[in-house]
JSON list of C-alpha atoms in Angstrom, two decimals:
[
{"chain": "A", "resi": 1, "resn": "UNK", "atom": "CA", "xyz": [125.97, 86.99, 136.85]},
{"chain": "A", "resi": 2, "resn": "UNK", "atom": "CA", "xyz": [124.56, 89.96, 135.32]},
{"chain": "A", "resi": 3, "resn": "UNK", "atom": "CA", "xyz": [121.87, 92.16, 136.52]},
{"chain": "A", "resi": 4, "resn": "UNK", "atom": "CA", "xyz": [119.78, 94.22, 134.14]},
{"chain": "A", "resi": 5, "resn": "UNK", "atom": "CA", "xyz": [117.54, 97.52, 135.44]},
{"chain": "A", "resi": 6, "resn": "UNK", "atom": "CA", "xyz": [115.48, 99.34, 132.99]},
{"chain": "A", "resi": 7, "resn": "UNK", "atom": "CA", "xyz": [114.27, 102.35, 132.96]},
{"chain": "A", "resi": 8, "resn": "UNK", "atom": "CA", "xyz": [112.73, 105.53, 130.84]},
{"chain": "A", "resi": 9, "resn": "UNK", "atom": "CA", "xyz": [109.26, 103.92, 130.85]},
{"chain": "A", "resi": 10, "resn": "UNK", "atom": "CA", "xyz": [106.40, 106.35, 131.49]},
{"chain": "A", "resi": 11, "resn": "UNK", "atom": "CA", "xyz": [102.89, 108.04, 129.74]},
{"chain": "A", "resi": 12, "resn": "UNK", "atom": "CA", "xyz": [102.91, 109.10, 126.60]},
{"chain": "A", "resi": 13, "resn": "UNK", "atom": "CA", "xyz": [100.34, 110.52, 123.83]},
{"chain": "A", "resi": 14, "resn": "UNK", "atom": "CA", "xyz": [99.95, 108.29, 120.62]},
{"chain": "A", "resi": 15, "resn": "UNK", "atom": "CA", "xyz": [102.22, 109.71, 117.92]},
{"chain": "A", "resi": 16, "resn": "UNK", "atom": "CA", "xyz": [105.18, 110.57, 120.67]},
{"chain": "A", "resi": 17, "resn": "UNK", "atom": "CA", "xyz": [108.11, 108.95, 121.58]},
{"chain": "A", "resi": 18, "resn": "UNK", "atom": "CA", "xyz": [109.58, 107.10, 124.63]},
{"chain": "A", "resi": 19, "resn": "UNK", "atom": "CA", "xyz": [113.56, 106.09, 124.94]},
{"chain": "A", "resi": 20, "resn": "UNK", "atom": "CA", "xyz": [114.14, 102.82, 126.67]},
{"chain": "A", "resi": 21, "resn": "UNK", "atom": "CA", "xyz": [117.17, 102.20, 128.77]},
{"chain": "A", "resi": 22, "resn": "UNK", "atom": "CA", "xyz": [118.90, 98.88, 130.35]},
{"chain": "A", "resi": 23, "resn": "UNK", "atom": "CA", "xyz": [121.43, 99.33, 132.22]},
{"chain": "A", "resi": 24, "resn": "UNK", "atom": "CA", "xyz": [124.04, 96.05, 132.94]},
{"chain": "A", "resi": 25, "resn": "UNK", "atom": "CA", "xyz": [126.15, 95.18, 135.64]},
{"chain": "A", "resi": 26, "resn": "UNK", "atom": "CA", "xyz": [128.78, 92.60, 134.89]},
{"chain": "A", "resi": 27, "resn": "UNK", "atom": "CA", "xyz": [132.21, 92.70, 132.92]},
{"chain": "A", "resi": 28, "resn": "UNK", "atom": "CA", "xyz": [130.61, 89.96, 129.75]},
{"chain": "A", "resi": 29, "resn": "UNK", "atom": "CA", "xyz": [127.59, 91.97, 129.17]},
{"chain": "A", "resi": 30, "resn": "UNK", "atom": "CA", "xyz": [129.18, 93.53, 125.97]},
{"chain": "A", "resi": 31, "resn": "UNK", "atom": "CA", "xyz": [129.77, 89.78, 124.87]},
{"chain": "A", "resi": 32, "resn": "UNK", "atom": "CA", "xyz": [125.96, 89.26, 125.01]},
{"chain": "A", "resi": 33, "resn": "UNK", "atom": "CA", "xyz": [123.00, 89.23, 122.73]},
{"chain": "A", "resi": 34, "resn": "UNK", "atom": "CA", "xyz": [120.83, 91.41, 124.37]},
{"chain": "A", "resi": 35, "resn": "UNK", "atom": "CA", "xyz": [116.73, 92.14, 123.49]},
{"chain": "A", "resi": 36, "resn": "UNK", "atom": "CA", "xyz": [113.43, 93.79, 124.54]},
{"chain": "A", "resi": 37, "resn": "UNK", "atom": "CA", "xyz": [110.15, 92.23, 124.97]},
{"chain": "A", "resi": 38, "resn": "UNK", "atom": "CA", "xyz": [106.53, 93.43, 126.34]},
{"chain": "A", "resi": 39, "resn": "UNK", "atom": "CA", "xyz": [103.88, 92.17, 127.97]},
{"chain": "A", "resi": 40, "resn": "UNK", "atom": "CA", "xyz": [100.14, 93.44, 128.18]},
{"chain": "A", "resi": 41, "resn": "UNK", "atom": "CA", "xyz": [97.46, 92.71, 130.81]},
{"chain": "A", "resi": 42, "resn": "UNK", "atom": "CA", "xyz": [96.26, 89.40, 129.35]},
{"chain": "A", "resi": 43, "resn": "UNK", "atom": "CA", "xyz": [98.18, 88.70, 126.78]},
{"chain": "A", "resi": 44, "resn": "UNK", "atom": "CA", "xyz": [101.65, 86.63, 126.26]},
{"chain": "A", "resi": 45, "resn": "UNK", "atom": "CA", "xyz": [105.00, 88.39, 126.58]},
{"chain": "A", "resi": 46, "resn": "UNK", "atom": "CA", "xyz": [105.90, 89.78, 122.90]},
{"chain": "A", "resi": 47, "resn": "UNK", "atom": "CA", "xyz": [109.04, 90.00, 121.20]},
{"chain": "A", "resi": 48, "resn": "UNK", "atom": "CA", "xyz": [110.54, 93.60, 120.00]},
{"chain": "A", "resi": 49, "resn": "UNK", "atom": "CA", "xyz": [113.81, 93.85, 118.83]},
{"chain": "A", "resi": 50, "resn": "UNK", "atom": "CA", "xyz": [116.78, 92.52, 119.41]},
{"chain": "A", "resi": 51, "resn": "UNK", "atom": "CA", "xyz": [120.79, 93.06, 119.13]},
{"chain": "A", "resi": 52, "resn": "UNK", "atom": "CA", "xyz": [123.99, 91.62, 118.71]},
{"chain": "A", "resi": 53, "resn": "UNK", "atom": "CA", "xyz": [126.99, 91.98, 120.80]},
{"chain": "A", "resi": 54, "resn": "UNK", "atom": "CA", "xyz": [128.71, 93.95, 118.73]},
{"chain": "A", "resi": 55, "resn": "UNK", "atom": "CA", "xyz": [125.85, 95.67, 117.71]},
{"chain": "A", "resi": 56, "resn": "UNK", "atom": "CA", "xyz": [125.80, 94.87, 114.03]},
{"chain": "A", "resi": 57, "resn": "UNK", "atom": "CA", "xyz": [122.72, 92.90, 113.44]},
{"chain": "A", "resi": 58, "resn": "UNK", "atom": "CA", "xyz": [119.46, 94.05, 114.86]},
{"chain": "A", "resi": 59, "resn": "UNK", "atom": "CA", "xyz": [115.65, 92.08, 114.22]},
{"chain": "A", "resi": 60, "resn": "UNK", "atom": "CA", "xyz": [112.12, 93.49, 114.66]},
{"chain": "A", "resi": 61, "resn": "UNK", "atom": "CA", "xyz": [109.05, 91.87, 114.23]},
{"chain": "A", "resi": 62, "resn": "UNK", "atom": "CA", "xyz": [106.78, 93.61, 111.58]},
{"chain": "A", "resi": 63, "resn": "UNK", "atom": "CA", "xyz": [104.79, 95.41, 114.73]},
{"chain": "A", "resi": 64, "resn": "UNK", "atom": "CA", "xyz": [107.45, 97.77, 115.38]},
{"chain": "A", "resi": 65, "resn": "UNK", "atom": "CA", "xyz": [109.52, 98.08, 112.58]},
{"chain": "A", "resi": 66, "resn": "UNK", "atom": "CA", "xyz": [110.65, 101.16, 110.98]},
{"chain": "A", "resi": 67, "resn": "UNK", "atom": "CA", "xyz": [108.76, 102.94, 114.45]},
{"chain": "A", "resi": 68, "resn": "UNK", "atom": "CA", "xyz": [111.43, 100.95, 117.16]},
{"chain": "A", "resi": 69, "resn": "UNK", "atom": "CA", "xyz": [115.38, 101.21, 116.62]},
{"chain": "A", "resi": 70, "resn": "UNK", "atom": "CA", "xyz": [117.17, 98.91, 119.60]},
{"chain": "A", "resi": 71, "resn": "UNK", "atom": "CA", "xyz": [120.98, 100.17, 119.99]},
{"chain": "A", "resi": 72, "resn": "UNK", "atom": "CA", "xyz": [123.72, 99.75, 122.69]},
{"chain": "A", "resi": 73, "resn": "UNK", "atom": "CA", "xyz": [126.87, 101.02, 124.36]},
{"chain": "A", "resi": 74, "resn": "UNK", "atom": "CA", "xyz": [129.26, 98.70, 125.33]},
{"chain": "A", "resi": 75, "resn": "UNK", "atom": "CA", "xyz": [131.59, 100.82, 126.83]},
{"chain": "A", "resi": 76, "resn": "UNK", "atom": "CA", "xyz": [128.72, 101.87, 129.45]},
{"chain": "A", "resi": 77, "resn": "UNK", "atom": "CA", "xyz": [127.02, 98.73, 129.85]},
{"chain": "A", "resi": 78, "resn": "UNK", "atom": "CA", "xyz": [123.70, 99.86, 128.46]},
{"chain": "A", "resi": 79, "resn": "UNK", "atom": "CA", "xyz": [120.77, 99.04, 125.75]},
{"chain": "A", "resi": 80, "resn": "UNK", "atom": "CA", "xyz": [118.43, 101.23, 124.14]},
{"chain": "A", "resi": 81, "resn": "UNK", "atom": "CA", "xyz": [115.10, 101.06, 122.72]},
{"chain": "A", "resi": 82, "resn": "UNK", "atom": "CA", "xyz": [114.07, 104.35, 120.63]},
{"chain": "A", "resi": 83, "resn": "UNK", "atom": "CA", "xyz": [110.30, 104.19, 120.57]},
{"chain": "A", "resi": 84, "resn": "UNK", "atom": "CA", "xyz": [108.91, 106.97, 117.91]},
{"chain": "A", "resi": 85, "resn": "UNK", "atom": "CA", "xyz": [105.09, 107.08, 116.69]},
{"chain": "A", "resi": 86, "resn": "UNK", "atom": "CA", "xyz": [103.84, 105.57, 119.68]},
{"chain": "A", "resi": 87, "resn": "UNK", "atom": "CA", "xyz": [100.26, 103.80, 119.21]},
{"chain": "A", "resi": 88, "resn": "UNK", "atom": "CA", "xyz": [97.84, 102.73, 121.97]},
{"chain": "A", "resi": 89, "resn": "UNK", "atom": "CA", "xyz": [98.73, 99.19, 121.21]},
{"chain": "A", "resi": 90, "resn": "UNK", "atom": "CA", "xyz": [102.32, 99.59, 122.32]},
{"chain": "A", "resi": 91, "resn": "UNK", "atom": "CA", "xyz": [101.18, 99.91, 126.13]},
{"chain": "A", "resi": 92, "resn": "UNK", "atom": "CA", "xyz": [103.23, 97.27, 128.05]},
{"chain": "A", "resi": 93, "resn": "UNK", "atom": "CA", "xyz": [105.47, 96.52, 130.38]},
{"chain": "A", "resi": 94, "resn": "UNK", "atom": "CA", "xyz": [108.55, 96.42, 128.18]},
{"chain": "A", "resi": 95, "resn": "UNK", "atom": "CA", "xyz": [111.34, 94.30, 129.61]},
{"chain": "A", "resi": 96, "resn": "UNK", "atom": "CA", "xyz": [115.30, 93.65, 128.54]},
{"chain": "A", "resi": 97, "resn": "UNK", "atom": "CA", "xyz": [116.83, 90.38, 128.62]},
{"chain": "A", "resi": 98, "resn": "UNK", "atom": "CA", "xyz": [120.70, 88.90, 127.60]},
{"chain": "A", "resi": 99, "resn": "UNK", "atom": "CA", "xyz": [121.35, 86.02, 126.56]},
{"chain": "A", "resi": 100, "resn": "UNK", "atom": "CA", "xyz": [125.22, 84.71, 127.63]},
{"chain": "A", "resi": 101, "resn": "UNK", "atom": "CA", "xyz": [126.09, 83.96, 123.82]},
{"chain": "A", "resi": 102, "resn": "UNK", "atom": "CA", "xyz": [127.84, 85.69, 120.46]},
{"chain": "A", "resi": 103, "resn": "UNK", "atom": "CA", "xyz": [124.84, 83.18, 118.72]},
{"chain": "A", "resi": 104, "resn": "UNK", "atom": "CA", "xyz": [122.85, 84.90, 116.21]},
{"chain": "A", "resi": 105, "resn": "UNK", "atom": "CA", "xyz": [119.86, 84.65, 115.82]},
{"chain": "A", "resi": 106, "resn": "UNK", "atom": "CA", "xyz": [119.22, 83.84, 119.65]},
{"chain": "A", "resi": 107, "resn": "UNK", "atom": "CA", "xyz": [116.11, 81.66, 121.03]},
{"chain": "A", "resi": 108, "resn": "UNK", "atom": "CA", "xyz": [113.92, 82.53, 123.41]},
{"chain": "A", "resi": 109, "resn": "UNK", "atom": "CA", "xyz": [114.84, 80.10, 126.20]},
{"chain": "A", "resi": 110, "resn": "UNK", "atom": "CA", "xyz": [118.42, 81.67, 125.63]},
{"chain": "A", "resi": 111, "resn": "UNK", "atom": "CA", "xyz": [118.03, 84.62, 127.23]},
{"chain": "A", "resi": 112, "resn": "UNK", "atom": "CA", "xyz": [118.91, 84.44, 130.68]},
{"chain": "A", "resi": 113, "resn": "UNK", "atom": "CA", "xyz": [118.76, 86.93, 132.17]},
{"chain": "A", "resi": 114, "resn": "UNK", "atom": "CA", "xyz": [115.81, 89.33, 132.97]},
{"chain": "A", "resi": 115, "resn": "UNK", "atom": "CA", "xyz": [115.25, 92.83, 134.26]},
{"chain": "A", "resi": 116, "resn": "UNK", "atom": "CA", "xyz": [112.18, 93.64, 136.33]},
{"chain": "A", "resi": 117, "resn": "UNK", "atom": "CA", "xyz": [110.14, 95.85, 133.04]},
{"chain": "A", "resi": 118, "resn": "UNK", "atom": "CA", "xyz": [109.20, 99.37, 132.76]},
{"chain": "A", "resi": 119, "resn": "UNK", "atom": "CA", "xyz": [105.99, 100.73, 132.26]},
{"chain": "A", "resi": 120, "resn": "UNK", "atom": "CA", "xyz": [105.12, 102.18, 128.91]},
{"chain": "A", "resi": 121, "resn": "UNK", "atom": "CA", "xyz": [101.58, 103.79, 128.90]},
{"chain": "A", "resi": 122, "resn": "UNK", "atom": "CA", "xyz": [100.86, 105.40, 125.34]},
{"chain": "A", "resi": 123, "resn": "UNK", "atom": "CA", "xyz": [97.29, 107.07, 125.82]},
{"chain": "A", "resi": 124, "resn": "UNK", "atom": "CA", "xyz": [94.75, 107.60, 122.75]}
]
Protein backbone atom coordinates (compact mmCIF):
# COMPACT_ATOMS: atom_id res chain seq x y z
CA UNK A 1 0.00 0.00 0.00
CA UNK A 2 1.15 3.41 -0.47
CA UNK A 3 -0.15 6.54 0.97
CA UNK A 4 0.33 9.86 -0.75
CA UNK A 5 -0.07 13.50 1.30
CA UNK A 6 0.34 16.65 -0.58
CA UNK A 7 1.07 19.67 0.35
CA UNK A 8 2.46 23.43 -0.60
CA UNK A 9 -0.99 24.44 -1.87
CA UNK A 10 -2.07 27.96 -0.88
CA UNK A 11 -3.10 31.80 -2.44
CA UNK A 12 -1.28 33.17 -4.84
CA UNK A 13 -1.35 36.41 -7.26
CA UNK A 14 -1.59 35.61 -11.10
CA UNK A 15 1.93 35.74 -12.54
CA UNK A 16 3.53 33.96 -9.18
CA UNK A 17 4.48 30.71 -8.44
CA UNK A 18 3.39 27.80 -6.15
CA UNK A 19 5.69 24.44 -5.53
CA UNK A 20 3.68 21.31 -5.15
CA UNK A 21 4.79 18.51 -2.94
CA UNK A 22 3.67 14.63 -2.50
CA UNK A 23 5.08 12.99 -0.16
CA UNK A 24 4.97 8.74 -0.31
CA UNK A 25 5.02 6.22 2.17
CA UNK A 26 5.89 2.76 0.97
CA UNK A 27 9.27 1.03 -0.12
CA UNK A 28 7.84 0.62 -4.35
CA UNK A 29 6.90 4.16 -4.65
CA UNK A 30 10.17 4.92 -6.61
CA UNK A 31 9.02 1.96 -8.97
CA UNK A 32 5.84 3.98 -9.76
CA UNK A 33 4.51 6.29 -12.39
CA UNK A 34 3.42 8.98 -10.45
CA UNK A 35 1.11 12.31 -11.73
CA UNK A 36 -0.88 15.45 -10.75
CA UNK A 37 -4.33 16.30 -11.60
CA UNK A 38 -6.93 19.24 -10.57
CA UNK A 39 -10.22 19.68 -10.10
CA UNK A 40 -12.41 22.98 -10.11
CA UNK A 41 -15.82 23.64 -8.53
CA UNK A 42 -17.94 22.23 -11.37
CA UNK A 43 -15.88 20.97 -13.60
CA UNK A 44 -14.20 17.31 -14.23
CA UNK A 45 -10.87 16.42 -12.62
CA UNK A 46 -8.02 17.59 -15.22
CA UNK A 47 -4.89 16.07 -16.07
CA UNK A 48 -1.36 18.03 -15.45
CA UNK A 49 1.67 16.35 -15.79
CA UNK A 50 2.94 13.35 -15.24
CA UNK A 51 6.33 11.25 -14.53
CA UNK A 52 8.11 8.21 -14.87
CA UNK A 53 9.72 6.16 -12.29
CA UNK A 54 12.88 6.93 -13.05
CA UNK A 55 12.06 10.23 -13.83
CA UNK A 56 13.04 10.37 -17.46
CA UNK A 57 9.91 10.98 -19.35
CA UNK A 58 7.55 13.66 -18.23
CA UNK A 59 3.89 14.75 -20.30
CA UNK A 60 1.84 17.97 -20.01
CA UNK A 61 -1.15 18.80 -21.61
CA UNK A 62 -0.87 22.07 -23.73
CA UNK A 63 -2.61 24.07 -20.57
CA UNK A 64 0.39 24.00 -18.55
CA UNK A 65 3.19 23.44 -20.56
CA UNK A 66 6.32 25.33 -20.57
CA UNK A 67 4.51 27.19 -17.11
CA UNK A 68 4.37 23.48 -14.95
CA UNK A 69 7.67 21.25 -14.59
CA UNK A 70 6.60 17.82 -12.49
CA UNK A 71 9.98 16.25 -10.93
CA UNK A 72 10.73 13.67 -8.15
CA UNK A 73 13.11 12.28 -5.55
CA UNK A 74 13.27 8.84 -5.14
CA UNK A 75 15.56 8.64 -2.52
CA UNK A 76 12.96 10.75 -0.29
CA UNK A 77 9.85 9.43 -1.48
CA UNK A 78 8.53 12.66 -2.91
CA UNK A 79 6.95 14.43 -6.22
CA UNK A 80 7.02 17.87 -7.25
CA UNK A 81 5.00 20.15 -9.22
CA UNK A 82 6.82 23.66 -10.00
CA UNK A 83 3.94 25.96 -10.82
CA UNK A 84 5.44 29.43 -12.38
CA UNK A 85 3.13 32.19 -14.15
CA UNK A 86 0.21 31.29 -12.29
CA UNK A 87 -3.23 32.35 -14.08
CA UNK A 88 -6.68 32.56 -12.47
CA UNK A 89 -7.63 29.50 -14.38
CA UNK A 90 -5.17 27.30 -12.55
CA UNK A 91 -7.34 27.53 -9.21
CA UNK A 92 -7.99 23.89 -8.14
CA UNK A 93 -7.63 21.44 -5.92
CA UNK A 94 -4.53 19.82 -7.35
CA UNK A 95 -4.14 16.19 -6.38
CA UNK A 96 -1.13 13.38 -6.86
CA UNK A 97 -1.77 9.95 -7.78
CA UNK A 98 0.71 6.57 -8.56
CA UNK A 99 0.05 4.21 -10.51
CA UNK A 100 1.82 0.56 -9.33
CA UNK A 101 3.55 0.18 -12.90
CA UNK A 102 7.10 0.99 -14.91
CA UNK A 103 4.19 1.38 -18.02
CA UNK A 104 4.61 4.42 -19.98
CA UNK A 105 2.40 6.22 -21.00
CA UNK A 106 -0.01 5.29 -17.99
CA UNK A 107 -4.05 5.38 -18.19
CA UNK A 108 -6.14 6.97 -16.12
CA UNK A 109 -7.86 4.03 -14.38
CA UNK A 110 -4.11 3.03 -13.61
CA UNK A 111 -3.44 5.16 -11.07
CA UNK A 112 -4.23 3.81 -7.88
CA UNK A 113 -3.59 5.46 -5.59
CA UNK A 114 -4.81 8.99 -4.47
CA UNK A 115 -3.84 11.70 -2.04
CA UNK A 116 -6.50 13.87 -0.44
CA UNK A 117 -5.55 17.45 -2.91
CA UNK A 118 -4.24 20.72 -1.96
CA UNK A 119 -5.71 23.89 -2.47
CA UNK A 120 -4.26 26.17 -5.08
CA UNK A 121 -6.03 29.62 -5.12
CA UNK A 122 -4.31 31.98 -7.82
CA UNK A 123 -6.26 35.40 -7.40
CA UNK A 124 -6.67 38.01 -10.43
Amino acid sequence: QVQLVESGGGLVQAGGSLRLSCAASGRTFSMYTTAWFRQAPGKERAFVAAISWSGSRTVYPDSVKGRFTISRDNAKNTVYLQMNSLKPEDTAVYYCAAAPTRSWPVLLHEYKYWGQGTQVTVSS
